[in-house]
């Protein structure tokens, strides 16, 4: 599926098997890894659920913002990394585009919640924040 924010795109309807569960989770992850005087931060989106079978492309708008391209990862989820320019100027646009596309495809936004975890290791500690958007199939 492709966001309507990309005016030259088509929307591919995902295939849903009869045994697919009627819920999808869109997860936005923000990971912070302090290392000495520097901090590495990365943000990404991933889509979870047995009804997911599509690619999403959400285009960047400003100079250095690279398009978000959702592709299957090694865990079987569709995920996309945001570069710094995308995070800085278009992160909220991406959330709106995902909400719009999910509605176009017949998914209703149910609720959103946040979660946070941290780990302390010899190699360095990290903090991971997650924002999860839960969708149910309409009708």
Short mmCIF file of N, CA and C in Angstrom, two decimals:
data_model
loop_
_atom_site.label_atom_id
_atom_site.label_comp_id
_atom_site.label_asym_id
_atom_site.label_seq_id
_atom_site.Cartn_x
_atom_site.Cartn_y
_atom_site.Cartn_z
N UNK A 1 0.84 -1.14 0.00
CA UNK A 1 0.00 0.00 0.00
C UNK A 1 0.89 1.21 0.00
N UNK A 2 0.44 2.26 -0.56
CA UNK A 2 1.25 3.47 -0.69
C UNK A 2 0.42 4.65 -0.20
N UNK A 3 1.03 5.52 0.54
CA UNK A 3 0.31 6.65 1.11
C UNK A 3 -0.24 7.56 0.03
N UNK A 4 -1.39 8.17 0.32
CA UNK A 4 -1.95 9.13 -0.63
C UNK A 4 -1.14 10.42 -0.64
N UNK A 5 -0.18 10.54 0.28
CA UNK A 5 0.69 11.70 0.28
C UNK A 5 1.65 11.66 -0.91
N UNK A 6 1.78 10.51 -1.52
CA UNK A 6 2.57 10.37 -2.74
C UNK A 6 1.56 10.36 -3.89
N UNK A 7 1.40 11.46 -4.55
CA UNK A 7 0.32 11.64 -5.53
C UNK A 7 0.42 10.73 -6.75
N UNK A 8 1.59 10.17 -7.03
CA UNK A 8 1.75 9.34 -8.21
C UNK A 8 1.69 7.85 -7.88
N UNK A 9 1.19 7.51 -6.71
CA UNK A 9 1.25 6.12 -6.27
C UNK A 9 -0.07 5.39 -6.42
N UNK A 10 0.02 4.09 -6.25
CA UNK A 10 -1.16 3.21 -6.24
C UNK A 10 -1.25 2.58 -4.86
N UNK A 11 -2.45 2.19 -4.48
CA UNK A 11 -2.63 1.49 -3.22
C UNK A 11 -2.82 0.02 -3.54
N UNK A 12 -1.97 -0.82 -2.98
CA UNK A 12 -2.09 -2.26 -3.14
C UNK A 12 -2.86 -2.79 -1.95
N UNK A 13 -3.94 -3.47 -2.18
CA UNK A 13 -4.76 -4.01 -1.11
C UNK A 13 -4.10 -5.28 -0.57
N UNK A 14 -3.90 -5.38 0.74
CA UNK A 14 -3.26 -6.57 1.27
C UNK A 14 -4.18 -7.77 1.19
N UNK A 15 -3.59 -8.95 1.02
CA UNK A 15 -4.34 -10.19 1.02
C UNK A 15 -4.54 -10.61 2.47
N UNK A 16 -5.75 -10.99 2.82
CA UNK A 16 -6.01 -11.44 4.18
C UNK A 16 -6.54 -12.86 4.11
N UNK A 17 -5.81 -13.79 4.70
CA UNK A 17 -6.25 -15.18 4.70
C UNK A 17 -7.41 -15.33 5.66
N UNK A 18 -8.26 -16.35 5.45
CA UNK A 18 -9.40 -16.55 6.35
C UNK A 18 -8.99 -16.75 7.80
N UNK A 19 -7.79 -17.28 8.04
CA UNK A 19 -7.36 -17.53 9.41
C UNK A 19 -6.67 -16.33 10.04
N UNK A 20 -6.53 -15.23 9.29
CA UNK A 20 -5.83 -14.05 9.81
C UNK A 20 -6.64 -13.43 10.94
N UNK A 21 -5.92 -12.97 11.96
CA UNK A 21 -6.58 -12.30 13.07
C UNK A 21 -6.98 -10.90 12.63
N UNK A 22 -8.08 -10.36 13.17
CA UNK A 22 -8.59 -9.08 12.70
C UNK A 22 -7.95 -7.84 13.34
N UNK A 23 -6.69 -7.93 13.77
CA UNK A 23 -6.03 -6.78 14.37
C UNK A 23 -4.63 -6.60 13.79
N UNK A 24 -4.21 -5.35 13.71
CA UNK A 24 -2.87 -4.99 13.27
C UNK A 24 -2.32 -3.98 14.28
N UNK A 25 -1.04 -4.09 14.56
CA UNK A 25 -0.37 -3.12 15.42
C UNK A 25 0.69 -2.41 14.59
N UNK A 26 0.66 -1.08 14.62
CA UNK A 26 1.73 -0.28 14.03
C UNK A 26 2.55 0.23 15.21
N UNK A 27 3.84 -0.10 15.19
CA UNK A 27 4.71 0.24 16.32
C UNK A 27 5.77 1.25 15.87
N UNK A 28 5.85 2.36 16.61
CA UNK A 28 6.90 3.35 16.39
C UNK A 28 7.90 3.17 17.52
N UNK A 29 9.15 2.90 17.19
CA UNK A 29 10.18 2.62 18.18
C UNK A 29 11.23 3.74 18.17
N UNK A 30 11.64 4.16 19.33
CA UNK A 30 12.66 5.18 19.50
C UNK A 30 13.71 4.61 20.44
N UNK A 31 14.91 4.33 19.93
CA UNK A 31 15.96 3.72 20.72
C UNK A 31 17.09 4.72 20.93
N UNK A 32 17.50 4.88 22.20
CA UNK A 32 18.58 5.79 22.56
C UNK A 32 19.71 4.96 23.16
N UNK A 33 20.91 5.15 22.61
CA UNK A 33 22.08 4.42 23.09
C UNK A 33 23.19 5.41 23.41
N UNK A 34 23.32 5.82 24.69
CA UNK A 34 24.42 6.71 25.06
C UNK A 34 25.76 5.98 24.95
N UNK A 35 26.75 6.68 24.45
CA UNK A 35 28.09 6.12 24.32
C UNK A 35 29.11 7.23 24.58
N UNK A 36 29.60 7.30 25.80
CA UNK A 36 30.53 8.37 26.15
C UNK A 36 29.83 9.71 26.09
N UNK A 37 30.39 10.64 25.31
CA UNK A 37 29.79 11.96 25.17
C UNK A 37 28.83 12.06 24.00
N UNK A 38 28.60 10.95 23.29
CA UNK A 38 27.69 10.94 22.15
C UNK A 38 26.48 10.07 22.47
N UNK A 39 25.37 10.39 21.82
CA UNK A 39 24.15 9.61 21.97
C UNK A 39 23.65 9.24 20.58
N UNK A 40 23.48 7.95 20.36
CA UNK A 40 22.92 7.49 19.10
C UNK A 40 21.43 7.30 19.29
N UNK A 41 20.64 7.85 18.40
CA UNK A 41 19.18 7.72 18.48
C UNK A 41 18.67 7.24 17.13
N UNK A 42 17.78 6.27 17.15
CA UNK A 42 17.19 5.80 15.91
C UNK A 42 15.69 5.60 16.11
N UNK A 43 14.92 5.93 15.09
CA UNK A 43 13.47 5.74 15.12
C UNK A 43 13.08 4.87 13.95
N UNK A 44 12.08 4.06 14.18
CA UNK A 44 11.59 3.19 13.11
C UNK A 44 10.11 2.91 13.32
N UNK A 45 9.47 2.45 12.28
CA UNK A 45 8.09 1.97 12.33
C UNK A 45 8.10 0.50 11.96
N UNK A 46 7.19 -0.28 12.53
CA UNK A 46 7.00 -1.66 12.09
C UNK A 46 5.51 -1.98 12.19
N UNK A 47 5.08 -2.91 11.35
CA UNK A 47 3.67 -3.30 11.29
C UNK A 47 3.59 -4.78 11.62
N UNK A 48 2.72 -5.12 12.58
CA UNK A 48 2.62 -6.49 13.08
C UNK A 48 1.19 -7.00 12.94
N UNK A 49 1.05 -8.27 12.61
CA UNK A 49 -0.26 -8.90 12.51
C UNK A 49 -0.29 -9.85 11.34
N UNK A 50 -1.08 -10.91 11.47
CA UNK A 50 -1.12 -11.92 10.42
C UNK A 50 -1.87 -11.45 9.18
N UNK A 51 -2.57 -10.32 9.25
CA UNK A 51 -3.31 -9.81 8.10
C UNK A 51 -2.46 -8.89 7.23
N UNK A 52 -1.21 -8.66 7.63
CA UNK A 52 -0.36 -7.73 6.89
C UNK A 52 0.34 -8.46 5.75
N UNK A 53 0.21 -7.92 4.55
CA UNK A 53 0.90 -8.47 3.39
C UNK A 53 0.98 -7.38 2.34
N UNK A 54 1.70 -6.31 2.63
CA UNK A 54 1.78 -5.18 1.70
C UNK A 54 3.03 -4.39 1.95
N UNK A 55 3.39 -3.56 1.00
CA UNK A 55 4.50 -2.63 1.18
C UNK A 55 3.92 -1.23 1.27
N UNK A 56 4.48 -0.40 2.14
CA UNK A 56 4.03 0.98 2.28
C UNK A 56 5.20 1.87 1.95
N UNK A 57 4.96 2.87 1.13
CA UNK A 57 5.98 3.87 0.85
C UNK A 57 5.39 5.22 1.21
N UNK A 58 6.05 5.94 2.11
CA UNK A 58 5.62 7.29 2.47
C UNK A 58 6.78 8.20 2.10
N UNK A 59 6.55 9.09 1.18
CA UNK A 59 7.64 9.91 0.65
C UNK A 59 8.08 11.00 1.61
N UNK A 60 9.33 11.35 1.49
CA UNK A 60 9.88 12.47 2.25
C UNK A 60 9.53 13.76 1.53
N UNK A 61 9.48 14.86 2.28
CA UNK A 61 9.08 16.14 1.69
C UNK A 61 10.23 17.12 1.60
N UNK A 62 11.13 17.12 2.58
CA UNK A 62 12.18 18.14 2.58
C UNK A 62 13.49 17.57 2.08
N UNK A 63 14.46 18.46 1.88
CA UNK A 63 15.76 18.15 1.30
C UNK A 63 16.34 16.79 1.63
N UNK A 64 16.68 16.54 2.87
CA UNK A 64 17.37 15.30 3.21
C UNK A 64 16.49 14.17 3.68
N UNK A 65 15.18 14.38 3.74
CA UNK A 65 14.29 13.32 4.23
C UNK A 65 14.16 12.22 3.18
N UNK A 66 14.54 11.02 3.57
CA UNK A 66 14.43 9.88 2.65
C UNK A 66 13.07 9.24 2.85
N UNK A 67 12.48 8.71 1.79
CA UNK A 67 11.15 8.08 1.92
C UNK A 67 11.18 6.93 2.91
N UNK A 68 10.07 6.74 3.61
CA UNK A 68 9.91 5.55 4.44
C UNK A 68 9.45 4.44 3.52
N UNK A 69 10.18 3.37 3.47
CA UNK A 69 9.81 2.23 2.63
C UNK A 69 9.66 1.04 3.56
N UNK A 70 8.44 0.55 3.71
CA UNK A 70 8.18 -0.59 4.57
C UNK A 70 8.44 -1.86 3.76
N UNK A 71 9.32 -2.70 4.30
CA UNK A 71 9.66 -3.97 3.66
C UNK A 71 9.74 -5.04 4.72
N UNK A 72 9.54 -6.31 4.33
CA UNK A 72 9.63 -7.38 5.33
C UNK A 72 11.03 -7.42 5.94
N UNK A 73 11.08 -7.55 7.29
CA UNK A 73 12.37 -7.68 7.95
C UNK A 73 12.62 -9.15 8.25
N UNK A 74 13.70 -9.45 8.94
CA UNK A 74 14.06 -10.85 9.20
C UNK A 74 13.10 -11.54 10.16
N UNK A 75 12.24 -10.76 10.83
CA UNK A 75 11.27 -11.33 11.77
C UNK A 75 9.89 -11.51 11.13
N UNK A 76 9.74 -11.12 9.88
CA UNK A 76 8.47 -11.25 9.19
C UNK A 76 7.54 -10.07 9.36
N UNK A 77 8.04 -8.98 9.94
CA UNK A 77 7.24 -7.76 10.08
C UNK A 77 7.66 -6.78 9.00
N UNK A 78 6.76 -5.90 8.62
CA UNK A 78 7.11 -4.85 7.68
C UNK A 78 7.67 -3.68 8.49
N UNK A 79 8.87 -3.22 8.15
CA UNK A 79 9.47 -2.15 8.93
C UNK A 79 10.15 -1.13 8.02
N UNK A 80 10.35 0.08 8.57
CA UNK A 80 11.01 1.17 7.84
C UNK A 80 11.77 2.01 8.83
N UNK A 81 12.99 2.41 8.46
CA UNK A 81 13.81 3.29 9.29
C UNK A 81 13.61 4.74 8.85
N UNK A 82 13.62 5.65 9.83
CA UNK A 82 13.54 7.08 9.52
C UNK A 82 14.93 7.67 9.63
N UNK A 83 15.36 8.42 8.61
CA UNK A 83 16.63 9.12 8.76
C UNK A 83 16.40 10.40 9.58
N UNK A 84 17.49 11.06 9.96
CA UNK A 84 17.40 12.22 10.86
C UNK A 84 16.49 13.32 10.32
N UNK A 85 16.62 13.66 9.04
CA UNK A 85 15.80 14.73 8.46
C UNK A 85 14.32 14.36 8.48
N UNK A 86 14.01 13.09 8.24
CA UNK A 86 12.61 12.65 8.29
C UNK A 86 12.08 12.78 9.71
N UNK A 87 12.88 12.33 10.70
CA UNK A 87 12.47 12.44 12.10
C UNK A 87 12.23 13.88 12.49
N UNK A 88 13.11 14.75 12.06
CA UNK A 88 13.07 16.15 12.46
C UNK A 88 11.87 16.90 11.90
N UNK A 89 11.53 16.64 10.63
CA UNK A 89 10.51 17.44 9.95
C UNK A 89 9.21 16.70 9.62
N UNK A 90 9.21 15.38 9.55
CA UNK A 90 8.04 14.69 9.00
C UNK A 90 7.53 13.50 9.80
N UNK A 91 8.00 13.31 11.01
CA UNK A 91 7.56 12.15 11.79
C UNK A 91 6.04 12.14 11.99
N UNK A 92 5.47 13.28 12.32
CA UNK A 92 4.01 13.36 12.52
C UNK A 92 3.27 13.15 11.21
N UNK A 93 3.85 13.62 10.10
CA UNK A 93 3.25 13.38 8.78
C UNK A 93 3.17 11.89 8.49
N UNK A 94 4.22 11.16 8.87
CA UNK A 94 4.23 9.72 8.65
C UNK A 94 3.11 9.04 9.44
N UNK A 95 2.94 9.45 10.70
CA UNK A 95 1.86 8.86 11.52
C UNK A 95 0.51 9.15 10.88
N UNK A 96 0.28 10.37 10.43
CA UNK A 96 -0.99 10.72 9.77
C UNK A 96 -1.18 9.90 8.50
N UNK A 97 -0.13 9.76 7.72
CA UNK A 97 -0.23 8.99 6.47
C UNK A 97 -0.56 7.53 6.76
N UNK A 98 0.06 6.95 7.78
CA UNK A 98 -0.24 5.56 8.14
C UNK A 98 -1.68 5.43 8.59
N UNK A 99 -2.15 6.35 9.43
CA UNK A 99 -3.55 6.31 9.87
C UNK A 99 -4.51 6.42 8.68
N UNK A 100 -4.21 7.32 7.73
CA UNK A 100 -5.06 7.49 6.55
C UNK A 100 -5.08 6.23 5.69
N UNK A 101 -3.91 5.65 5.45
CA UNK A 101 -3.82 4.47 4.59
C UNK A 101 -4.53 3.29 5.24
N UNK A 102 -4.36 3.12 6.54
CA UNK A 102 -5.04 2.01 7.22
C UNK A 102 -6.55 2.16 7.10
N UNK A 103 -7.06 3.39 7.22
CA UNK A 103 -8.50 3.62 7.07
C UNK A 103 -8.96 3.32 5.65
N UNK A 104 -8.19 3.75 4.67
CA UNK A 104 -8.53 3.48 3.27
C UNK A 104 -8.63 1.97 3.03
N UNK A 105 -7.78 1.20 3.69
CA UNK A 105 -7.76 -0.25 3.52
C UNK A 105 -8.76 -0.98 4.40
N UNK A 106 -9.57 -0.23 5.14
CA UNK A 106 -10.63 -0.86 5.92
C UNK A 106 -10.27 -1.21 7.35
N UNK A 107 -9.27 -0.55 7.91
CA UNK A 107 -8.87 -0.77 9.30
C UNK A 107 -9.26 0.43 10.14
N UNK A 108 -9.85 0.18 11.31
CA UNK A 108 -10.28 1.23 12.23
C UNK A 108 -9.26 1.37 13.36
N UNK A 109 -8.85 2.61 13.61
CA UNK A 109 -7.95 2.88 14.72
C UNK A 109 -8.71 2.64 16.02
N UNK A 110 -8.16 1.80 16.91
CA UNK A 110 -8.83 1.47 18.17
C UNK A 110 -8.26 2.30 19.33
N UNK A 111 -6.97 2.21 19.56
CA UNK A 111 -6.35 2.97 20.64
C UNK A 111 -4.84 2.97 20.46
N UNK A 112 -4.18 3.79 21.26
CA UNK A 112 -2.72 3.94 21.22
C UNK A 112 -2.20 3.84 22.64
N UNK A 113 -1.04 3.22 22.81
CA UNK A 113 -0.42 3.23 24.13
C UNK A 113 1.10 3.27 23.98
N UNK A 114 1.77 3.67 25.05
CA UNK A 114 3.22 3.79 25.08
C UNK A 114 3.81 2.72 25.98
N UNK A 115 5.04 2.33 25.65
CA UNK A 115 5.77 1.42 26.52
C UNK A 115 7.23 1.82 26.49
N UNK A 116 7.95 1.51 27.56
CA UNK A 116 9.37 1.86 27.62
C UNK A 116 10.13 0.75 28.33
N UNK A 117 11.32 0.45 27.81
CA UNK A 117 12.18 -0.53 28.46
C UNK A 117 13.62 -0.02 28.41
N UNK A 118 14.43 -0.53 29.33
CA UNK A 118 15.83 -0.13 29.34
C UNK A 118 16.67 -1.34 29.69
N UNK A 119 17.94 -1.28 29.29
CA UNK A 119 18.86 -2.35 29.65
C UNK A 119 20.22 -1.74 29.94
N UNK A 120 20.90 -2.31 30.91
CA UNK A 120 22.25 -1.88 31.26
C UNK A 120 23.18 -3.05 31.02
N UNK A 121 24.15 -2.84 30.12
CA UNK A 121 25.10 -3.88 29.79
C UNK A 121 26.51 -3.32 29.90
N UNK A 122 27.48 -4.19 29.93
CA UNK A 122 28.87 -3.76 29.97
C UNK A 122 29.21 -2.94 28.74
N UNK A 123 28.66 -3.33 27.60
CA UNK A 123 28.94 -2.62 26.34
C UNK A 123 28.21 -1.28 26.24
N UNK A 124 27.29 -1.02 27.16
CA UNK A 124 26.54 0.24 27.15
C UNK A 124 25.07 0.01 27.42
N UNK A 125 24.43 0.99 27.97
CA UNK A 125 23.01 0.87 28.26
C UNK A 125 22.19 1.46 27.12
N UNK A 126 20.91 1.13 27.12
CA UNK A 126 20.03 1.68 26.11
C UNK A 126 18.63 1.84 26.69
N UNK A 127 17.87 2.75 26.08
CA UNK A 127 16.47 2.97 26.45
C UNK A 127 15.67 2.87 25.16
N UNK A 128 14.60 2.09 25.19
CA UNK A 128 13.74 1.94 24.03
C UNK A 128 12.33 2.34 24.39
N UNK A 129 11.79 3.34 23.69
CA UNK A 129 10.41 3.76 23.87
C UNK A 129 9.61 3.28 22.67
N UNK A 130 8.39 2.85 22.93
CA UNK A 130 7.53 2.39 21.85
C UNK A 130 6.17 3.07 21.96
N UNK A 131 5.65 3.44 20.80
CA UNK A 131 4.30 3.97 20.70
C UNK A 131 3.56 2.99 19.80
N UNK A 132 2.50 2.38 20.31
CA UNK A 132 1.79 1.35 19.57
C UNK A 132 0.39 1.83 19.21
N UNK A 133 0.02 1.62 17.95
CA UNK A 133 -1.29 1.99 17.43
C UNK A 133 -2.01 0.70 17.08
N UNK A 134 -3.16 0.44 17.69
CA UNK A 134 -3.91 -0.79 17.48
C UNK A 134 -5.05 -0.53 16.50
N UNK A 135 -5.19 -1.40 15.50
CA UNK A 135 -6.25 -1.29 14.49
C UNK A 135 -7.07 -2.57 14.48
N UNK A 136 -8.36 -2.45 14.19
CA UNK A 136 -9.26 -3.58 14.00
C UNK A 136 -9.86 -3.50 12.61
N UNK A 137 -10.17 -4.64 12.05
CA UNK A 137 -10.77 -4.69 10.72
C UNK A 137 -12.21 -4.19 10.80
N UNK A 138 -12.57 -3.26 9.89
CA UNK A 138 -13.93 -2.72 9.84
C UNK A 138 -14.88 -3.80 9.31
N UNK A 139 -16.11 -3.74 9.76
CA UNK A 139 -17.16 -4.58 9.21
C UNK A 139 -16.98 -5.95 9.56
#
